[in-house]
Short mmCIF file of C-alpha atoms and ligand atoms in Angstrom, two decimals:
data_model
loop_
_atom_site.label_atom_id
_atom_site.label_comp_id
_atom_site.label_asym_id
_atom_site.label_seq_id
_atom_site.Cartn_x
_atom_site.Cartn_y
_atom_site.Cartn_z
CA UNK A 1139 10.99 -30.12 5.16
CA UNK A 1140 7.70 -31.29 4.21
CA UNK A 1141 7.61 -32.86 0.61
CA UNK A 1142 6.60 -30.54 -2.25
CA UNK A 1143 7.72 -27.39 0.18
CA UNK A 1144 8.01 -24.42 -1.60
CA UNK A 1145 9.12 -20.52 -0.81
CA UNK A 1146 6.69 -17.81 -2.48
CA UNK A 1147 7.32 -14.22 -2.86
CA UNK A 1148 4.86 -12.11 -1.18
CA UNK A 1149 5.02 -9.38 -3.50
CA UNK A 1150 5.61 -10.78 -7.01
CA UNK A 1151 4.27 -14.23 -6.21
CA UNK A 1152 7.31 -16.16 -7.70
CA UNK A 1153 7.94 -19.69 -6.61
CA UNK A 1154 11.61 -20.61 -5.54
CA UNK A 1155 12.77 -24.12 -4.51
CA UNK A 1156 14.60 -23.36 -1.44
CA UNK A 1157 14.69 -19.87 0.49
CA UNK A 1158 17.04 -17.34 -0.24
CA UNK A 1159 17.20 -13.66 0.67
CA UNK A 1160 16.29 -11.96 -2.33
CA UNK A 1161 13.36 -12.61 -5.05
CA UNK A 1162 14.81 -13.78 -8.06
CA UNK A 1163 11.45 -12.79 -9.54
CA UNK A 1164 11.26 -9.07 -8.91
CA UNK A 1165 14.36 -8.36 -7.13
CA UNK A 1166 12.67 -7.63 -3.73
CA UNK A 1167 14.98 -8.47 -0.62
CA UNK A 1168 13.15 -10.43 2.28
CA UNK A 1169 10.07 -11.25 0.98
CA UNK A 1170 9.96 -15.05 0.84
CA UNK A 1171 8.33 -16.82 3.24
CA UNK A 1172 7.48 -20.79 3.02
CA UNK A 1173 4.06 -22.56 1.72
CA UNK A 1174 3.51 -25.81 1.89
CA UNK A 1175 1.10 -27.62 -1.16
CA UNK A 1176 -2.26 -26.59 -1.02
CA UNK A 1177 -4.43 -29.72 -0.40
CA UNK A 1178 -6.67 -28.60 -3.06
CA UNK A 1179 -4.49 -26.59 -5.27
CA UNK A 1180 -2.64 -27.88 -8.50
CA UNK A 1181 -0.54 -30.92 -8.46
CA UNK A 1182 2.75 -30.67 -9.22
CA UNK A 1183 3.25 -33.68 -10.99
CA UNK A 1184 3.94 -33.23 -14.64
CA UNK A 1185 1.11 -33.64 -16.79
CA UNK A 1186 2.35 -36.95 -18.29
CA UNK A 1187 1.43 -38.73 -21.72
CA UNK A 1188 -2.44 -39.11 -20.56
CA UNK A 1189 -4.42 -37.91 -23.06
CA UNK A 1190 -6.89 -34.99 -22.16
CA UNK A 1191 -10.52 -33.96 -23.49
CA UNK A 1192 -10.58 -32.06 -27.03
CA UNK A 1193 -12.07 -28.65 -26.17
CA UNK A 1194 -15.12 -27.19 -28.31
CA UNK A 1195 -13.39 -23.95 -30.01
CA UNK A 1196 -15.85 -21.15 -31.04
CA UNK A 1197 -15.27 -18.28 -33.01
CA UNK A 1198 -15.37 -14.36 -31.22
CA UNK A 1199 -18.99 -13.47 -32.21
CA UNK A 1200 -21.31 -13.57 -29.57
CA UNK A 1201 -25.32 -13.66 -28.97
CA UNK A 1202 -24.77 -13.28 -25.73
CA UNK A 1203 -26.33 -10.27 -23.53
CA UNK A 1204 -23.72 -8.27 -21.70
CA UNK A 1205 -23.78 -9.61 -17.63
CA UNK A 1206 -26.50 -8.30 -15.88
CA UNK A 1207 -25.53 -5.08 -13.37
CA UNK A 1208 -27.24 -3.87 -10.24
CA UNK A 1209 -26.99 -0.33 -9.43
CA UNK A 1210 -26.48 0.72 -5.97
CA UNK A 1211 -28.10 3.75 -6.87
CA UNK A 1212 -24.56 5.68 -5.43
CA UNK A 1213 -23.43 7.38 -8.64
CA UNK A 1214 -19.79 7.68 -7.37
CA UNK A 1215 -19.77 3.61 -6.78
CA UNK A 1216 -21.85 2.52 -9.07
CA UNK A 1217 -19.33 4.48 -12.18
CA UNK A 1218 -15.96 3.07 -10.69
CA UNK A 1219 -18.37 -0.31 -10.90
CA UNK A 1220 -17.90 0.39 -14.36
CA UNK A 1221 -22.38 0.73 -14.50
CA UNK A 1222 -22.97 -1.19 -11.63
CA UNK A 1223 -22.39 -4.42 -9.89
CA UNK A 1224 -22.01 -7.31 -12.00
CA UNK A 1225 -23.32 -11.04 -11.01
CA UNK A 1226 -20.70 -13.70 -10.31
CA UNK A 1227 -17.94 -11.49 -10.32
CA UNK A 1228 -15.30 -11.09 -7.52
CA UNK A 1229 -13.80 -7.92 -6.31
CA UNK A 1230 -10.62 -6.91 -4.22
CA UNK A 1231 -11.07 -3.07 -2.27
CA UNK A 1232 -7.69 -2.75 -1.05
CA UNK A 1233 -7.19 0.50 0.77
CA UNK A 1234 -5.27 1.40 4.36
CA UNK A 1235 -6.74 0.82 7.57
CA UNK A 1236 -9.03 3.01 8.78
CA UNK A 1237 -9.55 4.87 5.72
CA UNK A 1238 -13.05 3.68 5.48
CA UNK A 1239 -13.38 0.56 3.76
CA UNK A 1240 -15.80 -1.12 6.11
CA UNK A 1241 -18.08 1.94 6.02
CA UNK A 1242 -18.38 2.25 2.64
CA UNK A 1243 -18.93 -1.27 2.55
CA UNK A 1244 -21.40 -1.63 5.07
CA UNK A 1245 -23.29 1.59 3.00
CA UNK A 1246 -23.01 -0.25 0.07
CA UNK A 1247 -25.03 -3.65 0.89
CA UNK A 1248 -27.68 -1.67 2.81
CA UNK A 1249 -27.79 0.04 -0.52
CA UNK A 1250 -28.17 -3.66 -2.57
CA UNK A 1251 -30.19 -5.01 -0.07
CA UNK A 1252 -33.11 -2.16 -0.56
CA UNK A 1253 -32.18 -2.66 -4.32
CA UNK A 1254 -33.51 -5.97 -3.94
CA UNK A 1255 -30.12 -8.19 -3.64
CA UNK A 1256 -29.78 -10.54 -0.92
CA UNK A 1257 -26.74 -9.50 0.63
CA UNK A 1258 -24.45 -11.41 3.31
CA UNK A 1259 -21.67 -8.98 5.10
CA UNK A 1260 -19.44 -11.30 6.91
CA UNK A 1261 -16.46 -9.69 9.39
CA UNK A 1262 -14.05 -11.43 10.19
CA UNK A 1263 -11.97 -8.17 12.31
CA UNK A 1264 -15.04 -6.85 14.04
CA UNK A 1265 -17.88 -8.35 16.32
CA UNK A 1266 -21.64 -8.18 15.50
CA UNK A 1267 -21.80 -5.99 18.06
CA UNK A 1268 -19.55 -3.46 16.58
CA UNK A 1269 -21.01 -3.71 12.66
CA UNK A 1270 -24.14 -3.23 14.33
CA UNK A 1271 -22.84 -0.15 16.10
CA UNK A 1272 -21.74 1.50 12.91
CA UNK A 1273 -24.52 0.70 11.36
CA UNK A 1274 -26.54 2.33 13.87
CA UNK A 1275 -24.29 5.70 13.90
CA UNK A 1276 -24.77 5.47 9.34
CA UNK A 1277 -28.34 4.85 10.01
CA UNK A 1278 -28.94 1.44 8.48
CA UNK A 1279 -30.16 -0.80 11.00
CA UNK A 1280 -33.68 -1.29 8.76
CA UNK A 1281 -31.62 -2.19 5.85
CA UNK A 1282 -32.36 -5.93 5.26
CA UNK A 1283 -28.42 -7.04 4.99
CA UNK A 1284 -27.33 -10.25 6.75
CA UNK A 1285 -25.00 -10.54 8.76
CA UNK A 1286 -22.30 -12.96 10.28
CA UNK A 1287 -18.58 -12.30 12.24
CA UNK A 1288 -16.78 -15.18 11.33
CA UNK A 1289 -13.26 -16.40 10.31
CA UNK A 1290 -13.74 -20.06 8.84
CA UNK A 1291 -13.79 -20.20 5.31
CA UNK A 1292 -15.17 -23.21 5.22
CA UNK A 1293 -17.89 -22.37 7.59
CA UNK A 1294 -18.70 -19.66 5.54
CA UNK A 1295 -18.23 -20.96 2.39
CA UNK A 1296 -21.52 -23.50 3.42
CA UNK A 1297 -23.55 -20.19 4.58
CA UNK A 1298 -22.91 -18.57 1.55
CA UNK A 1299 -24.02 -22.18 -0.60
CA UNK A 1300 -27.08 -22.80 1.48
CA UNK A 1301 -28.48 -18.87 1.97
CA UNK A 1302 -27.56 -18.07 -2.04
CA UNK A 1303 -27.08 -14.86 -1.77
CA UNK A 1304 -26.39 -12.53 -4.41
CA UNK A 1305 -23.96 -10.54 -2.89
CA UNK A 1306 -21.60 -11.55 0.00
CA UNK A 1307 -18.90 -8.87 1.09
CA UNK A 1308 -16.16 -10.69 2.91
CA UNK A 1309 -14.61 -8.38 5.64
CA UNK A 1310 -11.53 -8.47 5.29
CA UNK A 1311 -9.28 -11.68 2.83
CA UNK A 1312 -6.78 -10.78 5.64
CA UNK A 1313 -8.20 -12.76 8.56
CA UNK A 1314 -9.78 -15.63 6.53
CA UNK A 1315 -8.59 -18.81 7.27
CA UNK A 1316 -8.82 -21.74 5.02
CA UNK A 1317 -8.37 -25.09 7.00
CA UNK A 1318 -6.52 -27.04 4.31
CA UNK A 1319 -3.67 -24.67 4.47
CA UNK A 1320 -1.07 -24.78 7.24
CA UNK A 1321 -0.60 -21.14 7.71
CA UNK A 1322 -1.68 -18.47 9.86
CA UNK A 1323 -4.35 -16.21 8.88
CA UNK A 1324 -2.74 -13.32 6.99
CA UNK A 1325 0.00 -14.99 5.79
CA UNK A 1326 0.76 -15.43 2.03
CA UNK A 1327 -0.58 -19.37 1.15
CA UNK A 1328 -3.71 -18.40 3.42
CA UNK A 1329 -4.76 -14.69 1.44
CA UNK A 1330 -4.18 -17.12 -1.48
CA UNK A 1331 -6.13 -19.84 -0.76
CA UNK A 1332 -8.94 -17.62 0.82
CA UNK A 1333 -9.15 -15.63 -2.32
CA UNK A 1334 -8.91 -18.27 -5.24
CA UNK A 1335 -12.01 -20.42 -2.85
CA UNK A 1336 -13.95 -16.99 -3.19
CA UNK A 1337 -13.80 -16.79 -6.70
CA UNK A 1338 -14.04 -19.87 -7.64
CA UNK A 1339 -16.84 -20.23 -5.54
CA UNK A 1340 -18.49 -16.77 -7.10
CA UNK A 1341 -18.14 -17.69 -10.48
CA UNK A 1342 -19.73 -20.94 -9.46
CA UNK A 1343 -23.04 -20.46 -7.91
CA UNK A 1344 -23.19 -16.72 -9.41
CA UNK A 1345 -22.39 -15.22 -6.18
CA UNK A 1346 -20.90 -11.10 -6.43
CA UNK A 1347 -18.40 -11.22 -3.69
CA UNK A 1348 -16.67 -8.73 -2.74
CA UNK A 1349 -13.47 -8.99 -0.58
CA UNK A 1350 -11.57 -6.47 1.38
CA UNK A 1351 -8.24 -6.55 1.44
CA UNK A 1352 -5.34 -4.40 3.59
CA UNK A 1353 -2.86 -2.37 2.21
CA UNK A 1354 0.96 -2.52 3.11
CA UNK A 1355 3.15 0.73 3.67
CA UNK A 1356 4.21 0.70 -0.04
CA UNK A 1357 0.36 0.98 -0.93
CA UNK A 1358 -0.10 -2.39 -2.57
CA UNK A 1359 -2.59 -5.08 -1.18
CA UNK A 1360 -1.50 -7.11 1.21
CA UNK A 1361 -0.44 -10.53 0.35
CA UNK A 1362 0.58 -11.76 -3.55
CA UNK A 1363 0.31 -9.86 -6.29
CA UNK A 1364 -1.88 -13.00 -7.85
CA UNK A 1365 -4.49 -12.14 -5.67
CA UNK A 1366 -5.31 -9.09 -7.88
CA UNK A 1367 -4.69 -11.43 -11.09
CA UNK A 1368 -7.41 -13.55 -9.89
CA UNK A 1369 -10.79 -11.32 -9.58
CA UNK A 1370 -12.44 -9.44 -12.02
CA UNK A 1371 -12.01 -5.92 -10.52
CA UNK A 1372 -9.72 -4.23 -8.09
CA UNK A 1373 -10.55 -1.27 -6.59
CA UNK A 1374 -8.22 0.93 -4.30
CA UNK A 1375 -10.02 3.40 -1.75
CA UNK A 1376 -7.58 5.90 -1.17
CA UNK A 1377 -7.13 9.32 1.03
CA UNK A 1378 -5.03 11.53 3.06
CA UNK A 1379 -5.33 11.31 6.70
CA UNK A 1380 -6.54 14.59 8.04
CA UNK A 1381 -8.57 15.36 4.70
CA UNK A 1382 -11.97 14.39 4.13
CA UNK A 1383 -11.95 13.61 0.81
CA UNK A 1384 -12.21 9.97 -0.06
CA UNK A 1385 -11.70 8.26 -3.57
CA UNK A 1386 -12.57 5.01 -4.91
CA UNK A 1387 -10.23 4.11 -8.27
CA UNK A 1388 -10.64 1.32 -10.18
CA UNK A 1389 -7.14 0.16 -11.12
CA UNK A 1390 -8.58 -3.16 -12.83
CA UNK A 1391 -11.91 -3.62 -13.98
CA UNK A 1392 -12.83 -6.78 -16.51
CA UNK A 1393 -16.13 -5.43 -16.63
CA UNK A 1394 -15.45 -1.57 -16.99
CA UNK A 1395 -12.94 1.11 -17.75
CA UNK A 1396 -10.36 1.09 -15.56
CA UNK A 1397 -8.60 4.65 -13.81
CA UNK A 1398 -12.14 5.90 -13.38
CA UNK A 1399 -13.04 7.46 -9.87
CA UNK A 1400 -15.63 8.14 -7.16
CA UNK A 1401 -14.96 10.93 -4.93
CA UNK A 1402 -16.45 10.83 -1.24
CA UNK A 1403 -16.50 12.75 1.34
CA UNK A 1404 -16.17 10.67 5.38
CA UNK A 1405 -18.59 12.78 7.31
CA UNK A 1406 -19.89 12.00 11.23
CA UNK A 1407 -22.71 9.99 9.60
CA UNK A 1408 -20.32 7.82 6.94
CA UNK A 1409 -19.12 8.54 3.64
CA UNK A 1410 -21.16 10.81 1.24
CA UNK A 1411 -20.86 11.04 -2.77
CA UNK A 1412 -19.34 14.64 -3.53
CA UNK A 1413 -20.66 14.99 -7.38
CA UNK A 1414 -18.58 17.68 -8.44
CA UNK A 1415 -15.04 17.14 -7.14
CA UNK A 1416 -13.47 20.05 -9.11
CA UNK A 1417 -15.74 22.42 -6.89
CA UNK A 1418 -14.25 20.32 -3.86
CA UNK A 1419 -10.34 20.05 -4.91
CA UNK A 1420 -10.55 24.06 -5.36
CA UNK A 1421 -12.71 25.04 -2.51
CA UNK A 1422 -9.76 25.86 -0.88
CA UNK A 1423 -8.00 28.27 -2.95
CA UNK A 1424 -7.74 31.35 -2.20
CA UNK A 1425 -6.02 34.29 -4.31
CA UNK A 1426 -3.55 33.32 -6.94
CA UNK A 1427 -0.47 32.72 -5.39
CA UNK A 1428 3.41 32.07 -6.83
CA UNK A 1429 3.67 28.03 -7.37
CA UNK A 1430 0.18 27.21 -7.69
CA UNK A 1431 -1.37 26.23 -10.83
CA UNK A 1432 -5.08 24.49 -11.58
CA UNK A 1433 -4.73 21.23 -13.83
CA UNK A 1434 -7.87 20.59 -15.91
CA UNK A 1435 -7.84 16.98 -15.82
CA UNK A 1436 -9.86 13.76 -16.79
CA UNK A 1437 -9.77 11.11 -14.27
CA UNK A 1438 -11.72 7.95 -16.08
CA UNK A 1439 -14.55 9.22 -17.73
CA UNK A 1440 -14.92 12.60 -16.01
CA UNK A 1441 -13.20 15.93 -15.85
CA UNK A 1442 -11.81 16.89 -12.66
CA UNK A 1443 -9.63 20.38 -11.46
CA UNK A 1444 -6.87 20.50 -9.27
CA UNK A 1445 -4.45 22.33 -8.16
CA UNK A 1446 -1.05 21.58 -8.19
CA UNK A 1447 1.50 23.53 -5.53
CA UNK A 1448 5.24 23.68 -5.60
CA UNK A 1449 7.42 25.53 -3.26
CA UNK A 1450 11.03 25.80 -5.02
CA UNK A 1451 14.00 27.26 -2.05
CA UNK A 1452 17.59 27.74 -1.51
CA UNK A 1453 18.77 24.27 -0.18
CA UNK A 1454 21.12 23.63 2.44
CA UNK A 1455 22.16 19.79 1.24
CA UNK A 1456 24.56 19.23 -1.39
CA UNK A 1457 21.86 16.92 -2.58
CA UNK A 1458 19.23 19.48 -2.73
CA UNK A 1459 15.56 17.47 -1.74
CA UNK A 1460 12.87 16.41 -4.42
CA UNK A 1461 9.69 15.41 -2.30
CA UNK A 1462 6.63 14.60 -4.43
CA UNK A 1463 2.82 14.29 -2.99
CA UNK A 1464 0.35 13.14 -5.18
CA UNK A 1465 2.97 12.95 -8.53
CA UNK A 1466 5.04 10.59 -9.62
CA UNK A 1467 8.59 11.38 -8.52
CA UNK A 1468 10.68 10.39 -11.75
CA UNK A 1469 8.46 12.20 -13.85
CA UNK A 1470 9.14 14.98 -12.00
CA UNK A 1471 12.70 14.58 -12.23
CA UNK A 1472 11.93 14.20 -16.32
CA UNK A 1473 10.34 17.97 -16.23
CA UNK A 1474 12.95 19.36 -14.60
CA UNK A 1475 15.68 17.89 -16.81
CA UNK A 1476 13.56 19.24 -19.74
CA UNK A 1477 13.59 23.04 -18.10
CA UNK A 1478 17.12 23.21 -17.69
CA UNK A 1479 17.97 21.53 -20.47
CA UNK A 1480 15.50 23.72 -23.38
CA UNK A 1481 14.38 26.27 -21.20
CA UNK A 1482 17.47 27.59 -19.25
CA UNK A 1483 15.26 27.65 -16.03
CA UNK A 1484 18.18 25.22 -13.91
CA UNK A 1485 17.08 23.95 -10.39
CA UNK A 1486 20.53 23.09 -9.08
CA UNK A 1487 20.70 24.54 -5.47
CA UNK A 1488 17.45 24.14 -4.87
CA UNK A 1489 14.96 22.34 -2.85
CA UNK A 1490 11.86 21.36 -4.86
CA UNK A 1491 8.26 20.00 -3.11
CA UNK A 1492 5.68 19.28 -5.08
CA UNK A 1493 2.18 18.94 -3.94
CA UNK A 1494 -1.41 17.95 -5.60
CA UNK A 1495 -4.10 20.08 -3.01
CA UNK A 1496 -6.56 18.07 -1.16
CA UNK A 1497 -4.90 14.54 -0.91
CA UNK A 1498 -5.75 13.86 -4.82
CA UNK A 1499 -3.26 12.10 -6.92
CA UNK A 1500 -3.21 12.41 -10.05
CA UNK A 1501 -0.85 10.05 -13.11
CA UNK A 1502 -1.86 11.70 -16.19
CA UNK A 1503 1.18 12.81 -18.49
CA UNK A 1504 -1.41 15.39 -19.61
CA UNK A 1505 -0.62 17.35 -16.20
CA UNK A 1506 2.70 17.85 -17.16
CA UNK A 1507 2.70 21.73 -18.39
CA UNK A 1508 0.59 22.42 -14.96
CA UNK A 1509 3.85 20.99 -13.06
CA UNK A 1510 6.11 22.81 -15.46
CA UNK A 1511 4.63 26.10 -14.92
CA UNK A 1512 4.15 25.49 -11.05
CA UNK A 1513 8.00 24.87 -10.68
CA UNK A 1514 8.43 28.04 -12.58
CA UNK A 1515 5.96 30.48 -10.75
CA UNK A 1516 7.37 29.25 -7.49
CA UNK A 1517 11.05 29.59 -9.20
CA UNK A 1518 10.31 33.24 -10.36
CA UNK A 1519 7.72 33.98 -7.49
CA UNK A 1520 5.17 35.21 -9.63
CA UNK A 1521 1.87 34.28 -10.31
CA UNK A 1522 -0.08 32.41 -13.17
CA UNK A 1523 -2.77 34.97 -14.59
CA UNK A 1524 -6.04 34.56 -12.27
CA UNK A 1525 -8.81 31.96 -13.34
CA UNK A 1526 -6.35 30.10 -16.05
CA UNK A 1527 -6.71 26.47 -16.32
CA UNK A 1528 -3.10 24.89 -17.50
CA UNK A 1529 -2.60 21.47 -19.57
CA UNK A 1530 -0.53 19.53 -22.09
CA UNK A 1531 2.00 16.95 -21.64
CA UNK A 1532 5.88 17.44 -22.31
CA UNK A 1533 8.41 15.72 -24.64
CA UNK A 1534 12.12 15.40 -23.61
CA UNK A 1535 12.42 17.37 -27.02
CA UNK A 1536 10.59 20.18 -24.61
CA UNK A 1537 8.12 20.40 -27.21
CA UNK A 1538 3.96 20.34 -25.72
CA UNK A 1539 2.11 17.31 -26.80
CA UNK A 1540 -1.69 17.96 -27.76
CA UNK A 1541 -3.94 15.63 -24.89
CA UNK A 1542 -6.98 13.76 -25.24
CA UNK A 1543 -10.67 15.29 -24.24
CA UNK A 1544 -9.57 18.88 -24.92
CA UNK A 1545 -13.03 19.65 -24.85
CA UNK A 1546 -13.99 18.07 -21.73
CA UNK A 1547 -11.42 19.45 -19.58
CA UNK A 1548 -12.29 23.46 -21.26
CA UNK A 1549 -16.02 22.88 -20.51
CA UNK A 1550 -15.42 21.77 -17.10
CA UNK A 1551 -13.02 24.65 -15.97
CA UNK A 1552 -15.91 27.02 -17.85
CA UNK A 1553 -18.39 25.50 -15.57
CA UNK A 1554 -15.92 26.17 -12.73
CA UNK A 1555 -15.90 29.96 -13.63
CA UNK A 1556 -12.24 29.56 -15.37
CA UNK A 1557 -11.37 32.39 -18.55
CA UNK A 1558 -8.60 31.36 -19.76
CA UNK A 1559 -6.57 28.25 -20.48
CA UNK A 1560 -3.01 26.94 -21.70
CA UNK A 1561 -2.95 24.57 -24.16
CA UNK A 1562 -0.37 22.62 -26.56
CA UNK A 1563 -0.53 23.94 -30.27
CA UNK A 1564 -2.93 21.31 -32.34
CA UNK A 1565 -5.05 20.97 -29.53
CA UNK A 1566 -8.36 20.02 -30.80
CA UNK A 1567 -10.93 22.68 -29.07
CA UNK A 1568 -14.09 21.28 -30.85
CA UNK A 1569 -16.92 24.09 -30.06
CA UNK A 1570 -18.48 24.99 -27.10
CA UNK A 1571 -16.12 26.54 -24.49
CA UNK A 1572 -15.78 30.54 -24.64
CA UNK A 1573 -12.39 30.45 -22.76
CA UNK A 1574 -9.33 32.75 -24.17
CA UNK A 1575 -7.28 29.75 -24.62
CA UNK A 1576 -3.57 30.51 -25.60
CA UNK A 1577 -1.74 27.81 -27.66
CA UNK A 1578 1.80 27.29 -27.23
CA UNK A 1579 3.98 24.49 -29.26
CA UNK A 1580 6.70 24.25 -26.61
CA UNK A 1581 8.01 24.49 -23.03
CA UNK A 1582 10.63 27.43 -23.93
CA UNK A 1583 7.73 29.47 -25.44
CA UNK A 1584 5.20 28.72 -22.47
CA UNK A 1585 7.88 30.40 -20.22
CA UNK A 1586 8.85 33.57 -22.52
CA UNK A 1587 5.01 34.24 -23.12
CA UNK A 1588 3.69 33.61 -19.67
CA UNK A 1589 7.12 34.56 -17.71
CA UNK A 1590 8.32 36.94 -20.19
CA UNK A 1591 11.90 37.37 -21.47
CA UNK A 1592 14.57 35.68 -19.49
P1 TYD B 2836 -13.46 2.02 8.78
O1 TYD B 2836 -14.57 1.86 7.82
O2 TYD B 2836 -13.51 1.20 10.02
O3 TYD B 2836 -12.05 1.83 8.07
P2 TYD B 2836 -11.35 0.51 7.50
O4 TYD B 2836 -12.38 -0.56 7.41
O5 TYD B 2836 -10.81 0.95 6.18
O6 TYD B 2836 -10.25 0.17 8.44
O7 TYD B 2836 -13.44 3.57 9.12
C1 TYD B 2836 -12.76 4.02 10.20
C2 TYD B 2836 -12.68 5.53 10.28
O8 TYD B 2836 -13.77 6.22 9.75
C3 TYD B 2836 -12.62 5.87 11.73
O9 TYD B 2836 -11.43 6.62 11.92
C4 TYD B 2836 -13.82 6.66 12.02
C5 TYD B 2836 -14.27 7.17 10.71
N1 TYD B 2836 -15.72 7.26 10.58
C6 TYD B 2836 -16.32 8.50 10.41
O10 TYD B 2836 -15.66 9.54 10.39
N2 TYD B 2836 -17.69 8.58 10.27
C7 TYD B 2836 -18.47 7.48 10.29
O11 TYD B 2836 -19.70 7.58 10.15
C8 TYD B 2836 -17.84 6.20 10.47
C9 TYD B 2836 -18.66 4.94 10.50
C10 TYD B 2836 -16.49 6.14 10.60
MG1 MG B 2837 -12.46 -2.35 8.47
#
């Protein structure tokens, strides 16, 4: 075994001396695979008695100007951006093949480039031939954007130093390989190597790059976890097969909030911004039905409706199912602990599936009461009150917890044609929305007053 040999964990990133089934990092089984020292990378000599430089400390005030941004001029992108693209920055846009990523990609620098950036799109999993194809079928074959299909880092590392671009989108970190590192493309030492070169080599010459990155069947990118550590802002494009909608979510941003969206739609001509994604997640609800309930919600900066659907039935297992789309499965489990436990609404027996309508998902303990009362409606088979908007996160206490951006979320589901909405007691309303909003200080109340007595 080659000197200085070491066995890194693809998930966590954790070094271990020699291999060994399971990750003493992060617990994962099988994930170790070997990596030998990076020609370039860190020693791993000690640091020894030499003495080093004395930095210059400052102090936290700053004259500086905040980074200069570039708008794409695509709302939806330009907002998960964080206000547009920032200079010298690197970015990871993980998402699952074919969900889109090269397309919105390829829109995006024809977008720069007529913006005025200078913009390089090198693929490294398609031909010219076939990024000139799409580009033809999205209509961009004026756009001014470079363009190379090419694998060598190095190769294009020296394109990248002697065109000085502004922006260079690297297509995908996946198939890069970095000939100082004796791996094969895709594996572990190579995404790493590829993707610390990038950045270094954006922050250095002042280059935006932007890198795409694949996504594994648990849904996290593709290679270590340091990768994401490494760039200023990680973006996941995400989507249901068989639905149209598309979102972009920032899950890190160093130059933005993160959690705030973009919602697409893919059409035959490439991806298109859908402004108002409440209007979207609803279109397709039809009368009010037992089990379904619409969540006023705030994804990032925005307010967005959904609906939320749960079928509750008789189960045949003695470990009755709990299948979650689009919700987090243990806080599911939390909820209905809490009903049994306050309310005296058990689920024992039965099969639960929960389900967030049109391939959204959403985190936010604020859309707790909307699960709450979908379990229930599809429990009692009776339906919410028509046009009622439903939010307020839960305590294991059963009590409702007042949410953030009351206001926001009751002005969008006014605009939406909503007239009434359930909210936690001490919710702050502010002025503005003329909805009959009923205000409820815990779970067992919510289901006497909307469910009557049990
Ligand atoms: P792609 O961008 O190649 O996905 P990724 O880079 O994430 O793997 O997109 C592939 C899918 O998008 C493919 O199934 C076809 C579809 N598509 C459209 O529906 N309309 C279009 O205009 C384009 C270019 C692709
Ligand atoms: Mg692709």
């Amino acid at each position: 075994m080659a000197k200085g040999t070491r066995f890194v964990c693809a998930k966590c990133g954790t070094a271990h001396s020699k291999w060994q089934g399971q990750c003493e990092g992060c617990g994962a089984w099988d994930t170790l695979a070997e990596e030998k020292p990076l020609s370039s990378g860190p020693s791993s000599k000690s640091l020894g008695n030499r003495r080093g430089k004395a930095l210059h400390l400052t102090d936290l005030a700053t004259q500086e100007a905040p980074p200069p941004r570039t708008l794409s001029g695509v709302a939806e992108l330009d907002r998960v951006l964080g206000g547009g693209l920032v200079e010298a920055s690197a970015l990871l846009v993980g998402g699952d093949p074919g969900i889109g990523k090269s397309t919105l990609l390829l829109q995006a620098a024809a977008r720069f480039a007529r913006n005025g950036l200078k913009v390089i799109y090198v693929s490294g999993e398609e031909a010219s031939a076939q990024v000139q194809m799409r580009a033809q079928r999205l209509g961009l074959t004026q756009s001014p954007v470079h363009l190379a299909a090419e694998t060598n880092l190095r190769d294009i590392l020296t394109t990248l130093e002697e065109e000085k671009p502004d922006l260079a989108i690297i297509d995908s970190i996946q198939t890069m390989w970095a000939d100082n590192v004796e791996a094969a493309p895709g594996s572990v030492s190579q995404v790493r190597a590829a993707a610390h070169e990038l950045t270094s080599f954006a922050k250095r010459k002042g280059i935006a790059i932007v890198m795409v990155g694949h996504v594994t069947k648990d849904g996290q990118i593709a290679g270590p976890r340091v990768v994401e550590h490494m760039v200023d802002t990680v973006l996941y494009f995400e989507g249901e097969r068989g639905h149209q909608f598309r979102i972009l979510r920032a899950v890190k941003n160093r130059f933005g909030p993160a959690d705030e969206i973009g919602v697409f739609e893919m059409t035959g001509k490439g991806l298109a911004e859908v402004k108002n994604p409440s209007a979207l997640f609803l279109s397709e609800r039809g009368q009010p039905s037992p089990g379904s309930v619409v969540f006023a919600g705030i994804e990032g900066t925005r307010p967005v409706l959904c609906e939320f659907q749960a079928l509750v039935a008789p189960s045949p297992h003695s470990q009755p199912r709990r299948t979650v789309v689009g919700w987090d499965g243990g806080r599911l489990a939390m909820i209905l602990a809490v009903l049994e436990a306050r309310c005296g609404v058990p689920f024992t027996g039965l099969d639960v599936y929960l389900n967030v309508a049109g391939g959204m998902r959403i985190s936010e303990p604020a859309a707790d009461l909307a699960v709450a009362a979908a379990l229930i409606s599809a429990r009692e088979d009776a339906a919410l009150p028509k046009d009622c908007v439903v939010f307020g996160e839960i305590s294991l206490s059963g009590a409702l917890r007042p949410v953030g951006q009351t206001e926001n979320r009751l002005k969008e589901a006014q605009k939406l044609g909503f007239t009434s909405a359930i909210a936690p007691a001490q919710s702050k309303l502010g002025a503005g929305a003329a909805l009959e909003i009923k205000q409820m200080a815990d779970l067992a109340e919510f289901v006497t007053q909307v469910f009557g007595e049990r």
